[in-house]
Tab-separated table of C-alpha atoms in Angstrom:
chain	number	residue	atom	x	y	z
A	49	UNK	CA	-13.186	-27.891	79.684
A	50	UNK	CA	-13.251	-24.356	79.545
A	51	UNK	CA	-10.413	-22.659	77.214
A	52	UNK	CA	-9.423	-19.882	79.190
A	53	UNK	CA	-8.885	-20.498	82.727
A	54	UNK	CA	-10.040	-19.425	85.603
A	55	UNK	CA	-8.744	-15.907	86.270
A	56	UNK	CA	-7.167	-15.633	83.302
A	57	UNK	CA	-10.165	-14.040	80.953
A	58	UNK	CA	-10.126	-10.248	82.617
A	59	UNK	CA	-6.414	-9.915	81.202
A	60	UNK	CA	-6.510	-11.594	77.847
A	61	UNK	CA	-5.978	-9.388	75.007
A	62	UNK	CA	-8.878	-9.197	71.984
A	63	UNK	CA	-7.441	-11.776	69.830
A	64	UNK	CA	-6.823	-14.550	72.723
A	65	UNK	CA	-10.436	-13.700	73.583
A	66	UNK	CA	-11.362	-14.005	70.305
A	67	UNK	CA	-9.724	-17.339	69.269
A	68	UNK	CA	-11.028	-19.012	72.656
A	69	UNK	CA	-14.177	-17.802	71.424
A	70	UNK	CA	-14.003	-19.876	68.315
A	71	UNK	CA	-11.847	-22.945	70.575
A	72	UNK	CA	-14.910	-22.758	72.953
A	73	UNK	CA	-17.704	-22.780	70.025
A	74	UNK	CA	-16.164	-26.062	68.172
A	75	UNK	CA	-16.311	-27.709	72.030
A	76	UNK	CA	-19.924	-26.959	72.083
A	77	UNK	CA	-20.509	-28.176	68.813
A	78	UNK	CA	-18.388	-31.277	69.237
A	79	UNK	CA	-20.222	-31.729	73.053
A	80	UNK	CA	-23.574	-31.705	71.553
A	81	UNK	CA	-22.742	-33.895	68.510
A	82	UNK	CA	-21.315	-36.889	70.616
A	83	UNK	CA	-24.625	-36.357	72.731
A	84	UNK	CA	-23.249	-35.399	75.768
A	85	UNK	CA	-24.717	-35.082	78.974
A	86	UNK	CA	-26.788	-31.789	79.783
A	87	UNK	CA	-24.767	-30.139	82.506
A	88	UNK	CA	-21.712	-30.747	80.192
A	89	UNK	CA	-22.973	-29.286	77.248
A	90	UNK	CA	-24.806	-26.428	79.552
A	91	UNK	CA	-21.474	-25.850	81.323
A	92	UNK	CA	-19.698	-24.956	77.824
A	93	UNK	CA	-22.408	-22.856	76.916
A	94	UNK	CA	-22.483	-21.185	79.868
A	95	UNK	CA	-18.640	-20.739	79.530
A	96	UNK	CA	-18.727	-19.533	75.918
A	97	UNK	CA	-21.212	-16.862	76.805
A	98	UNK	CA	-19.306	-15.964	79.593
A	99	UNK	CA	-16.463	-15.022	76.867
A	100	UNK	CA	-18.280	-13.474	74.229
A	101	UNK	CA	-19.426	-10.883	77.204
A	102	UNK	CA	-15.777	-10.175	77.807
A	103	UNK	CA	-15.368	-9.849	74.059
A	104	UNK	CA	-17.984	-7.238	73.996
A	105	UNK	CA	-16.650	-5.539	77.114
A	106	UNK	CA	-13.744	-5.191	75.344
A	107	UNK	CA	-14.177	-4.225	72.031
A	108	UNK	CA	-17.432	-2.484	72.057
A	109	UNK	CA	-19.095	-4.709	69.533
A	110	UNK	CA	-20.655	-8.094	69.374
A	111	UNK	CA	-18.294	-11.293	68.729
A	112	UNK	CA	-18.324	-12.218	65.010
A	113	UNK	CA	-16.951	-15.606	63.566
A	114	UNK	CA	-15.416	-13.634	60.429
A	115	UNK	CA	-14.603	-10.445	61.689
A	116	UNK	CA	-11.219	-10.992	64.276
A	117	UNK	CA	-10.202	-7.797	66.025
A	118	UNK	CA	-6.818	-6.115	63.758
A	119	UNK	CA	-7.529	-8.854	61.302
A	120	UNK	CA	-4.896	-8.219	58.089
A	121	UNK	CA	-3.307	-10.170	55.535
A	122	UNK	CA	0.129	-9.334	55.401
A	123	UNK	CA	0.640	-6.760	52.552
A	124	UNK	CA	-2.905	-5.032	51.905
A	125	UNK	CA	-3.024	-1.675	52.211
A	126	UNK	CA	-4.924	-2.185	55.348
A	127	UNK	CA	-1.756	-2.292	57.520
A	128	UNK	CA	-0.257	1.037	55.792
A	129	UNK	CA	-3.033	2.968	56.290
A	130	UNK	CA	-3.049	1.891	59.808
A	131	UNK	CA	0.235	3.413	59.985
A	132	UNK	CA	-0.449	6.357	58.005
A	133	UNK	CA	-2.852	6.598	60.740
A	134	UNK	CA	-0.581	6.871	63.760
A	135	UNK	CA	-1.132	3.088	64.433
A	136	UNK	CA	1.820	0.701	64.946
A	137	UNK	CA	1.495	-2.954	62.840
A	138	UNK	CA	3.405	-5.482	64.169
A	139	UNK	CA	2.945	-9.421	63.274
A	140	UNK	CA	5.400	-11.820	61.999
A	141	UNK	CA	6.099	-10.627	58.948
A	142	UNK	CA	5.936	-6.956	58.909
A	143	UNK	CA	7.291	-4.143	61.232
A	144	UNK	CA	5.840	-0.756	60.501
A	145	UNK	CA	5.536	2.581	61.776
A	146	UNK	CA	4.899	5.930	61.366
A	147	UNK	CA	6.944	7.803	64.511
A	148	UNK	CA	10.757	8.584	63.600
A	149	UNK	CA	10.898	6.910	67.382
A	150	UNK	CA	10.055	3.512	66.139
A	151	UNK	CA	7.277	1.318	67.794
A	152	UNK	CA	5.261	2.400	70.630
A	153	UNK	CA	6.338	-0.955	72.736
A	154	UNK	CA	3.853	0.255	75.865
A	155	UNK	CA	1.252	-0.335	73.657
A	156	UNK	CA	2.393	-3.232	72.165
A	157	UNK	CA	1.989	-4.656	75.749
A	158	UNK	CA	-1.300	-3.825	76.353
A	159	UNK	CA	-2.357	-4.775	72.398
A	160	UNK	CA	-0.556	-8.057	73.055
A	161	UNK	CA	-2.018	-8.633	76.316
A	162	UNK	CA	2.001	-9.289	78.004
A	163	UNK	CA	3.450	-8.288	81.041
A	164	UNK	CA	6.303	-5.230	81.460
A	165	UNK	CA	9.746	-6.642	82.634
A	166	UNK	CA	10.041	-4.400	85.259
A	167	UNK	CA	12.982	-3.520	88.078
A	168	UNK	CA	11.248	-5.920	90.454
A	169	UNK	CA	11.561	-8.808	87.527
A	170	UNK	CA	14.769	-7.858	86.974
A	171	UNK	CA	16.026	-7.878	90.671
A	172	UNK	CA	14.269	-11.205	91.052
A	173	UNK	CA	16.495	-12.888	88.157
A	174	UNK	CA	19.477	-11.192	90.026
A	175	UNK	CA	18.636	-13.343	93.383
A	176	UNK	CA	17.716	-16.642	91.587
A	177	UNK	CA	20.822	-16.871	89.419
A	178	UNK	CA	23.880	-14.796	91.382
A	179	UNK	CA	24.494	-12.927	88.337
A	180	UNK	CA	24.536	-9.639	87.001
A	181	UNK	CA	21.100	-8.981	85.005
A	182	UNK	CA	22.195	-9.049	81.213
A	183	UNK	CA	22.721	-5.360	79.327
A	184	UNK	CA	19.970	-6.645	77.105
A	185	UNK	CA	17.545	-6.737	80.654
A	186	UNK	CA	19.530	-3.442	82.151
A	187	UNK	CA	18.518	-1.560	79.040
A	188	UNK	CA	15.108	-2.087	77.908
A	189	UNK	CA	15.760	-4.435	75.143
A	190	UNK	CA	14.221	-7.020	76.618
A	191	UNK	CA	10.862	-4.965	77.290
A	192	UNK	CA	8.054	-7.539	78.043
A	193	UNK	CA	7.541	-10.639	79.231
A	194	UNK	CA	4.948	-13.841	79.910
A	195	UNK	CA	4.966	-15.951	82.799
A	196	UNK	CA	8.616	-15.293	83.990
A	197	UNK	CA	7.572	-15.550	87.433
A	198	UNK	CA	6.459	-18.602	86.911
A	199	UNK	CA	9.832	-20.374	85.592
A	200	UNK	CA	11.498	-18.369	88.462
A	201	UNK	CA	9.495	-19.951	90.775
A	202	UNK	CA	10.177	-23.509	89.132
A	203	UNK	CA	13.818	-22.659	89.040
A	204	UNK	CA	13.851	-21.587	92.684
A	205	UNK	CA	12.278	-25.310	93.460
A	206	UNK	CA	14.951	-27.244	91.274
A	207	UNK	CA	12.316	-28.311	88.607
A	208	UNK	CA	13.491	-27.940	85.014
A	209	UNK	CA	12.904	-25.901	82.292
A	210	UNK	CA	14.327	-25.176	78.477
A	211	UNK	CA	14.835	-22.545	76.328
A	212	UNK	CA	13.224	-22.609	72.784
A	213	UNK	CA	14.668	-20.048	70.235
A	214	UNK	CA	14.821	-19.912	66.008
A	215	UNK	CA	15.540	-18.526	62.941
A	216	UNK	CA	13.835	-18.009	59.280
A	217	UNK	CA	16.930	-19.009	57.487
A	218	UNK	CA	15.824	-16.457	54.628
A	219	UNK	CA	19.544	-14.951	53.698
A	220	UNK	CA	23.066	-17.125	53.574
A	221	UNK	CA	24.355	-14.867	56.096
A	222	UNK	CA	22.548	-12.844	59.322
A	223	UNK	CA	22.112	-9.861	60.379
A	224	UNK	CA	23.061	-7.805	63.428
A	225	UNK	CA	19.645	-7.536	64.485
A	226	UNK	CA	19.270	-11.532	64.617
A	227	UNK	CA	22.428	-11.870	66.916
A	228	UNK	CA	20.188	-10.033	69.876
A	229	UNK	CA	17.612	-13.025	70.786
A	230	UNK	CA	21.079	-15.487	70.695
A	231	UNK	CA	23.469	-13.421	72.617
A	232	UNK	CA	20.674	-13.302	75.155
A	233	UNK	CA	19.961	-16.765	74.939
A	234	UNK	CA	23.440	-17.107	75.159
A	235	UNK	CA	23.454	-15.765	78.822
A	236	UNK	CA	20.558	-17.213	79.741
A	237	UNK	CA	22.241	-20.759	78.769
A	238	UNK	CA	24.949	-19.976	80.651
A	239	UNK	CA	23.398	-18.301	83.993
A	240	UNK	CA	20.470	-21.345	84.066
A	241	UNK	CA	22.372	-23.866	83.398
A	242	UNK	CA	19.860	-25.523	81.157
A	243	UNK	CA	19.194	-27.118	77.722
A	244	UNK	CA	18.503	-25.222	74.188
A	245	UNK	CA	16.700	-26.161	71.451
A	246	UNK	CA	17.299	-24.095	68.222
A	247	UNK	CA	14.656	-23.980	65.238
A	248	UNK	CA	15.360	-23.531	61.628
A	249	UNK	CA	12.759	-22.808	60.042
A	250	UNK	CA	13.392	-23.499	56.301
A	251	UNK	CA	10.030	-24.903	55.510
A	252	UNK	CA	8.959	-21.188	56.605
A	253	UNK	CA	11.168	-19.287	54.017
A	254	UNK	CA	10.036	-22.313	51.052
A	255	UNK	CA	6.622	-21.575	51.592
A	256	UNK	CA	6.728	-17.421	51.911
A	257	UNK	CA	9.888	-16.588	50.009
A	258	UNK	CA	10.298	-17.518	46.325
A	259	UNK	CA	13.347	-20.003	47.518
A	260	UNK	CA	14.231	-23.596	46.379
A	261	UNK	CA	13.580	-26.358	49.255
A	262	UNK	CA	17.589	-26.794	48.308
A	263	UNK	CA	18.442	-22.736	48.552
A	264	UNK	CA	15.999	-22.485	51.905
A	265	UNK	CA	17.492	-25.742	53.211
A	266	UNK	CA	21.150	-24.157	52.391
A	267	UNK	CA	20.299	-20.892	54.182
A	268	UNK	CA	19.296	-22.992	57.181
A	269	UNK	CA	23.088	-24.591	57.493
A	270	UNK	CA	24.844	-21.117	56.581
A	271	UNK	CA	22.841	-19.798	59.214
A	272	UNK	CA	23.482	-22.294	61.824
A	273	UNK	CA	27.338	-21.702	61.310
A	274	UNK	CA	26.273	-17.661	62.925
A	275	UNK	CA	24.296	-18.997	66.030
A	276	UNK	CA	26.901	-21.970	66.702
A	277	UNK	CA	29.506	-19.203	66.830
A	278	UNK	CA	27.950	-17.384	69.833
A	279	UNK	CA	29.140	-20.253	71.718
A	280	UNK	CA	26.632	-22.131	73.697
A	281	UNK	CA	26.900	-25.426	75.040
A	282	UNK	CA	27.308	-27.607	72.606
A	283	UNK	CA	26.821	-30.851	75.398
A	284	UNK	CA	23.076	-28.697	76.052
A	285	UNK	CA	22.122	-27.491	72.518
A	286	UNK	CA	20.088	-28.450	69.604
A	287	UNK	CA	20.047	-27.069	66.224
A	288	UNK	CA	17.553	-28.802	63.839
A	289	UNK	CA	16.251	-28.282	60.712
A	290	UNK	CA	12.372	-28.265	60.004
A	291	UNK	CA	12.746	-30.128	56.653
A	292	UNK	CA	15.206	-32.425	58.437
A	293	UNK	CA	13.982	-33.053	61.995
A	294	UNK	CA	10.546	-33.127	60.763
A	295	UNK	CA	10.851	-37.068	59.157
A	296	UNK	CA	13.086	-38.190	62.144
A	297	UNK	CA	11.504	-37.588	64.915
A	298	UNK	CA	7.448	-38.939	65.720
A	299	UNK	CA	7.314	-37.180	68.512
A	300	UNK	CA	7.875	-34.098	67.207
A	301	UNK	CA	5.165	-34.642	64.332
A	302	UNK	CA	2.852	-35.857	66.890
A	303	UNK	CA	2.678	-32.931	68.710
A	304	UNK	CA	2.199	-30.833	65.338
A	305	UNK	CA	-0.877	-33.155	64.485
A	306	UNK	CA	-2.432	-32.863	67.886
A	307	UNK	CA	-1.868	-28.684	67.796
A	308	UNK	CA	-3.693	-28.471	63.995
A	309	UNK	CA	-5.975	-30.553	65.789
A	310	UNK	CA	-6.902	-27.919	68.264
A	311	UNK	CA	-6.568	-24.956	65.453
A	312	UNK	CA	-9.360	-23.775	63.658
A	313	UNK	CA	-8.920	-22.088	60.105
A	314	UNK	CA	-11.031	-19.611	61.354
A	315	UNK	CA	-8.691	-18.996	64.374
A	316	UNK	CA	-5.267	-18.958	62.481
A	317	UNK	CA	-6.679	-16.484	59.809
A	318	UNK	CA	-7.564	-13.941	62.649
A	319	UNK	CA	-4.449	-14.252	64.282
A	320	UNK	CA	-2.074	-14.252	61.225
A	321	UNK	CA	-4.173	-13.041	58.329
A	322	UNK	CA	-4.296	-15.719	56.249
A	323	UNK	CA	-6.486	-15.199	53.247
A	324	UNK	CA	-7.683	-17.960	50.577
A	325	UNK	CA	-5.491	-17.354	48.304
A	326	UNK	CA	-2.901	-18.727	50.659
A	327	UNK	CA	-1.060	-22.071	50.193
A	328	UNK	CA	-1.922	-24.891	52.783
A	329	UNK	CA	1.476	-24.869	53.692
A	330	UNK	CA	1.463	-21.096	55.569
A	331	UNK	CA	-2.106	-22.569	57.224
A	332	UNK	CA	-0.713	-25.590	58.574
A	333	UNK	CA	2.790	-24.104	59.126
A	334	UNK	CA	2.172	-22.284	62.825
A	335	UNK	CA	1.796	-25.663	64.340
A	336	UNK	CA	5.383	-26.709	63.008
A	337	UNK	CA	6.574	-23.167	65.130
A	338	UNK	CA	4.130	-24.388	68.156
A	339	UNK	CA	5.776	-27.578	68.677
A	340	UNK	CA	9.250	-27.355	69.894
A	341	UNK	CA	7.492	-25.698	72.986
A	342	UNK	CA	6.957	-29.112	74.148
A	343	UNK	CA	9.246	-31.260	75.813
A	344	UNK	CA	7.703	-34.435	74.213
A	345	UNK	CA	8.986	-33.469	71.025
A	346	UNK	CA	12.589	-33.918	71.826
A	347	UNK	CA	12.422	-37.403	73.525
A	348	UNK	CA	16.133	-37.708	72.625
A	349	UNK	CA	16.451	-35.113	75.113
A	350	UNK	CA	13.615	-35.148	77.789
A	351	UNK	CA	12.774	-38.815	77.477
A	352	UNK	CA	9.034	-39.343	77.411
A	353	UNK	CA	8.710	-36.668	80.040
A	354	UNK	CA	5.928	-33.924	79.054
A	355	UNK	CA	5.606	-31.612	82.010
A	356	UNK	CA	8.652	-30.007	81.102
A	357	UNK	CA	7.972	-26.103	81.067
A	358	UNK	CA	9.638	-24.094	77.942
A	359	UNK	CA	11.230	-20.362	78.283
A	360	UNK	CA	11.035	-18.690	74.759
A	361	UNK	CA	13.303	-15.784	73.507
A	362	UNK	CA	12.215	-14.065	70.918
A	363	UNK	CA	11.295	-10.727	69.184
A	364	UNK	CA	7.943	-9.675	70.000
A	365	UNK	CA	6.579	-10.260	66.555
A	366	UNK	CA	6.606	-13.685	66.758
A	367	UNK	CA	4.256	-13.493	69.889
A	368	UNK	CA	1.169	-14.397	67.565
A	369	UNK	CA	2.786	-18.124	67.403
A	370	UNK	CA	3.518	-18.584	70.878
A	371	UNK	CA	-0.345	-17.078	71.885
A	372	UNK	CA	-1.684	-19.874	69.829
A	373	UNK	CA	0.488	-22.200	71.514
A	374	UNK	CA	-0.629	-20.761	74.632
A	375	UNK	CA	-4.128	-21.411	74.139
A	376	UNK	CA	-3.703	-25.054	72.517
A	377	UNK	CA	-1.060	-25.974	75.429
A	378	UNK	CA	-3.554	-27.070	78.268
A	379	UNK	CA	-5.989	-28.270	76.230
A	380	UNK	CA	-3.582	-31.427	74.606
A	381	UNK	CA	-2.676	-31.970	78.067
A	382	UNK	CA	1.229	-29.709	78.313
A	383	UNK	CA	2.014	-26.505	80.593
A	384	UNK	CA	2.272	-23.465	78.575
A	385	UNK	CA	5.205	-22.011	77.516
A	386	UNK	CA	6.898	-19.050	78.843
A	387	UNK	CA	8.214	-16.082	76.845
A	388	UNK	CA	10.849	-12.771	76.674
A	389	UNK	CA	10.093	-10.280	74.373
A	390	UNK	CA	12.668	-8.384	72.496
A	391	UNK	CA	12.546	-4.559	70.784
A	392	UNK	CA	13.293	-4.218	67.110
A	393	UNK	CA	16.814	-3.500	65.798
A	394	UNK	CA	15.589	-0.425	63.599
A	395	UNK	CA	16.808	-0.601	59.777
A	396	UNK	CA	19.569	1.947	59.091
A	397	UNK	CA	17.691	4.306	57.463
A	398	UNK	CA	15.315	4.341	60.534
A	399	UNK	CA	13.227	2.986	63.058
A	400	UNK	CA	10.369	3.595	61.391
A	401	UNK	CA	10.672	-0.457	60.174
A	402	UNK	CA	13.344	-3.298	61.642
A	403	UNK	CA	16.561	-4.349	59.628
A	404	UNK	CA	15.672	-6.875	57.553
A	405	UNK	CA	17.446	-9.583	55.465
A	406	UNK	CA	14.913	-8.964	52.353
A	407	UNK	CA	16.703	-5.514	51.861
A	408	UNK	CA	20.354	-5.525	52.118
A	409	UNK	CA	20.649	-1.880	52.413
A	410	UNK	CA	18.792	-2.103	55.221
A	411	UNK	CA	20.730	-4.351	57.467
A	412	UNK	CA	24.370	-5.007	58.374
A	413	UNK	CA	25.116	-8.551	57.114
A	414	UNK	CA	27.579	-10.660	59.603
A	415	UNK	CA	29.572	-11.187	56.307
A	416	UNK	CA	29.507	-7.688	54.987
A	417	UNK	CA	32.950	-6.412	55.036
A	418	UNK	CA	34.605	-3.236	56.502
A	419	UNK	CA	34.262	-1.368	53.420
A	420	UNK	CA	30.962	-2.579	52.646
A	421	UNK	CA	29.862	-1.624	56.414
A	422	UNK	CA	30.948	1.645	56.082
A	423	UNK	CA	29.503	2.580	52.305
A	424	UNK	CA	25.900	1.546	54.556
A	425	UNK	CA	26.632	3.442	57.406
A	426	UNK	CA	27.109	6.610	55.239
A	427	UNK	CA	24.914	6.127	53.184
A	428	UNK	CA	22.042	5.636	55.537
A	429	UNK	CA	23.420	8.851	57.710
A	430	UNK	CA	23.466	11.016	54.792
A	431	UNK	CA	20.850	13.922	54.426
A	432	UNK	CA	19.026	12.454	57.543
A	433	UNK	CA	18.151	15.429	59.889
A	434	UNK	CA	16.916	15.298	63.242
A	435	UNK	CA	13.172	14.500	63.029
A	436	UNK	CA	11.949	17.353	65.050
A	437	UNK	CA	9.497	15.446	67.340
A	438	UNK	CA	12.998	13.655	68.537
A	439	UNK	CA	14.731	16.880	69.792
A	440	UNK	CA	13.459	17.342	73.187
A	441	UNK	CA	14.374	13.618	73.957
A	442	UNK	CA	17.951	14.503	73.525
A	443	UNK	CA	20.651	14.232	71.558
A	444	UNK	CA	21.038	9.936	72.233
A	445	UNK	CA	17.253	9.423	71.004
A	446	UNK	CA	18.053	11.862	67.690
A	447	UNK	CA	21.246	9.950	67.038
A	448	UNK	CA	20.658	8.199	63.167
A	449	UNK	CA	19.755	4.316	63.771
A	450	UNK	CA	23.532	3.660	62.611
A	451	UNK	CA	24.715	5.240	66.180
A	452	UNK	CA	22.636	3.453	68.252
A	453	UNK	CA	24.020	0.318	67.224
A	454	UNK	CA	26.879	0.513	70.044
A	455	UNK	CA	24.044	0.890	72.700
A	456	UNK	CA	23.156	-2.300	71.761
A	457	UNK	CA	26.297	-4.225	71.789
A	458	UNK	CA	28.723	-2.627	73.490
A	459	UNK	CA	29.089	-3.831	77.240
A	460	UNK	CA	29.309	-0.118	78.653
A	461	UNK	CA	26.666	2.285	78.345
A	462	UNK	CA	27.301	5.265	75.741
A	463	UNK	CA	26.469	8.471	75.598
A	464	UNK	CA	26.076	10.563	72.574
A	465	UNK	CA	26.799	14.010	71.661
A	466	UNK	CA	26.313	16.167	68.372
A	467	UNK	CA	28.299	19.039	67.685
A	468	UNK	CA	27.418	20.998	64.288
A	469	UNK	CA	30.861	22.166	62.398
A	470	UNK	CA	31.190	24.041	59.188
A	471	UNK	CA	27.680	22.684	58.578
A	472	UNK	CA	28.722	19.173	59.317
A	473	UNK	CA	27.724	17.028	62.195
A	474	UNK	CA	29.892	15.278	63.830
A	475	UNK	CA	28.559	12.606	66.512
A	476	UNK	CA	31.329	12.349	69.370
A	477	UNK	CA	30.808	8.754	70.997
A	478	UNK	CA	31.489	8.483	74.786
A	479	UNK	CA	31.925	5.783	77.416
A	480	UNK	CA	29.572	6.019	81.068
């Protein structure tokens, strides 16, 4: 009955607090409608009390139905003075900062209310799979982490799991950034040994983007060609469309209904910053993100089977959907899903903000050409000094965004050195 369980409340963040606040309130208004018995209805009151003192512990102040902790619509200056401030913002539609050294991911953690994938995480994926931990894991980029253990420990007893990944189809072609949740997904696939399902979320880009259902829906194929070329299984892998999957399959819409269900406005507005202005279409629209984290909504692929436990990729600022889903999971009767966080690919001009497909000059298109690579590269390099507050972390960290790309993708580690000639700098790439 209770929405957070047992053991769980002394580690949730402010907001998952917060929206089990609100989850717990409508069962104690729902309890006392359908006249249920006293120790029910005294049990969830007991319970909800129980979570408003946590809220208090943690915040400082009382609980309040309109006031969600970090509560922002995307876009008002709220956010940017936040940053001005020294404060990273993070959600799932904006990436800001004020440090030249990009986000502050530690604190992300503890804001989010994840888990650090540490070397004893790492090690353990060694042992379960016989493989080499990906450079993505080796390196940080993969930074944080929920319930890991947990699909280890299913793995470990031969009981299945699935990995959930997606894309806003909001460009024809991707960016470099995008590739790092697939390429790890990739070796997951391939190490596991288990089935993908692949979201494309076109209905997202119609209903934030000023896109046609026809140019968002033409995105989503354009964008499929990129994934399907990092070469998973295609015997184990699903690519759908929203805005084609979504009429096809009642399983899949089922499981939206029953998450709005469990949703309050109330709750989605403090977690994404919805305002009233908004269309219906963004409020209802989390639920659509929620549900391929259930097994019952691919029954083409599970069967009817629902206990099915999901591992989801993604960049960290899509945790807000998959928190939700968290808290809705146990509560329409499914486990909850599992998730790896990923760092931001900083923009070229610096990691002050992510690359991003809304501004080309930002990013490094899959499509761009050599020429048109380079003109961005030098571009973004040119007049950049080192940002003093970089220099004692060495001459790798004060490397321009464009040089750190190879850190990324390249299988062997690289080292970076500057060397200042005739006024020019020249950055010398090397091989470790």
């Amino acid at each position: 009955m209770a929405d957070v369980p047992n053991g769980e409340q002394g580690c949730s963040s402010p907001l998952e607090l917060f929206n089990s606040i609100a989850a717990q309130g409508e069962l104690v208004r729902s309890l006392k409608a359908r006249h249920a018995a006293k120790d029910e209805i005294d049990s969830a009151v007991k319970m909800l009390l129980s979570l408003k003192m946590s809220y208090k512990a943690a915040m400082g102040e009382d609980y309040k139905a309109d006031c969600p902790p970090g509560n922002r619509a995307p876009g008002i200056d709220s956010g940017l003075d936040a940053t001005e401030a020294g404060d990273d913002f993070v959600d799932p539609w904006t990436v800001q900062t004020s440090s030249a050294k990009g986000i502050d991911y530690d604190k992300l953690i503890v804001r989010f209310g994840s888990s650090k994938i540490d070397k004893e995480l790492i090690d353990r994926i060694e042992r379960a799979t016989g493989q080499r931990p990906h450079r993505f894991l080796r390196r940080g980029i993969f930074f944080s982490h929920r319930d890991m253990n947990q699909v280890l420990d299913a793995y470990e007893n031969k009981k299945p799991f699935y990995l959930y990944t997606g894309r806003g189809p909001s460009s024809e072609a991707m960016h470099v950034g995008h590739l790092i949740p697939f390429i790890f997904t990739k070796w997951l696939q391939d190490v596991f040994n288990v089935p993908l399902v692949i979201q494309m979320t076109d209905d997202e880009k119609y209903l934030w983007k000023e896109l046609t259902l026809e140019q968002a829906h033409g995105y989503a194929v354009e964008n499929a060609k990129d994934i399907i070329a990092c070469g998973f299984d295609v015997n184990k892998t699903f690519i759908f469309s929203d805005l084609d999957y979504m009429g096809m399959s009642p399983g899949f819409y089922k499981n939206v209904v029953k998450i709005q269900k469990h949703v309050t406005f109330n709750q989605v507005k403090g977690i994404f910053g919805f305002t009233d202005s908004d269309c219906i279409g963004k409020i209802s629209f989390p639920a659509i993100q929620a549900a391929p984290s259930f097994s019952s909504s691919f029954p083409q692929i599970f069967r009817d089977r629902t206990d099915i436990q999901c591992l989801i990729p993604c960049a960290i600022d899509q945790d807000p959907y998959f928190r939700m889903t968290r808290d809705v999971a146990p509560r329409i009767g499914y486990p909850k899903p599992a998730l790896l966080h990923s760092t931001f690919f900083p923009a070229l001009q610096g990691a002050q903000t992510k690359m991003s497909a809304s501004d080309p000059n930002s990013s490094i298109f899959l499509t761009d050409t050599a020429k048109q690579i380079k003109t961005k590269v030098s571009t973004a390099q040119r007049g950049q000094p080192v940002p003093a507050e970089l220099v004692p972390w060495g001459p790798a960290a004060a490397a321009p965004p464009p040089s750190q790309i190879p850190g990324v993708f390249f299988c062997r580690r690289l080292c970076f050195s500057h060397q200042h000639c005739s006024g020019s700098r020249i950055t010398a790439v090397f091989f470790s």
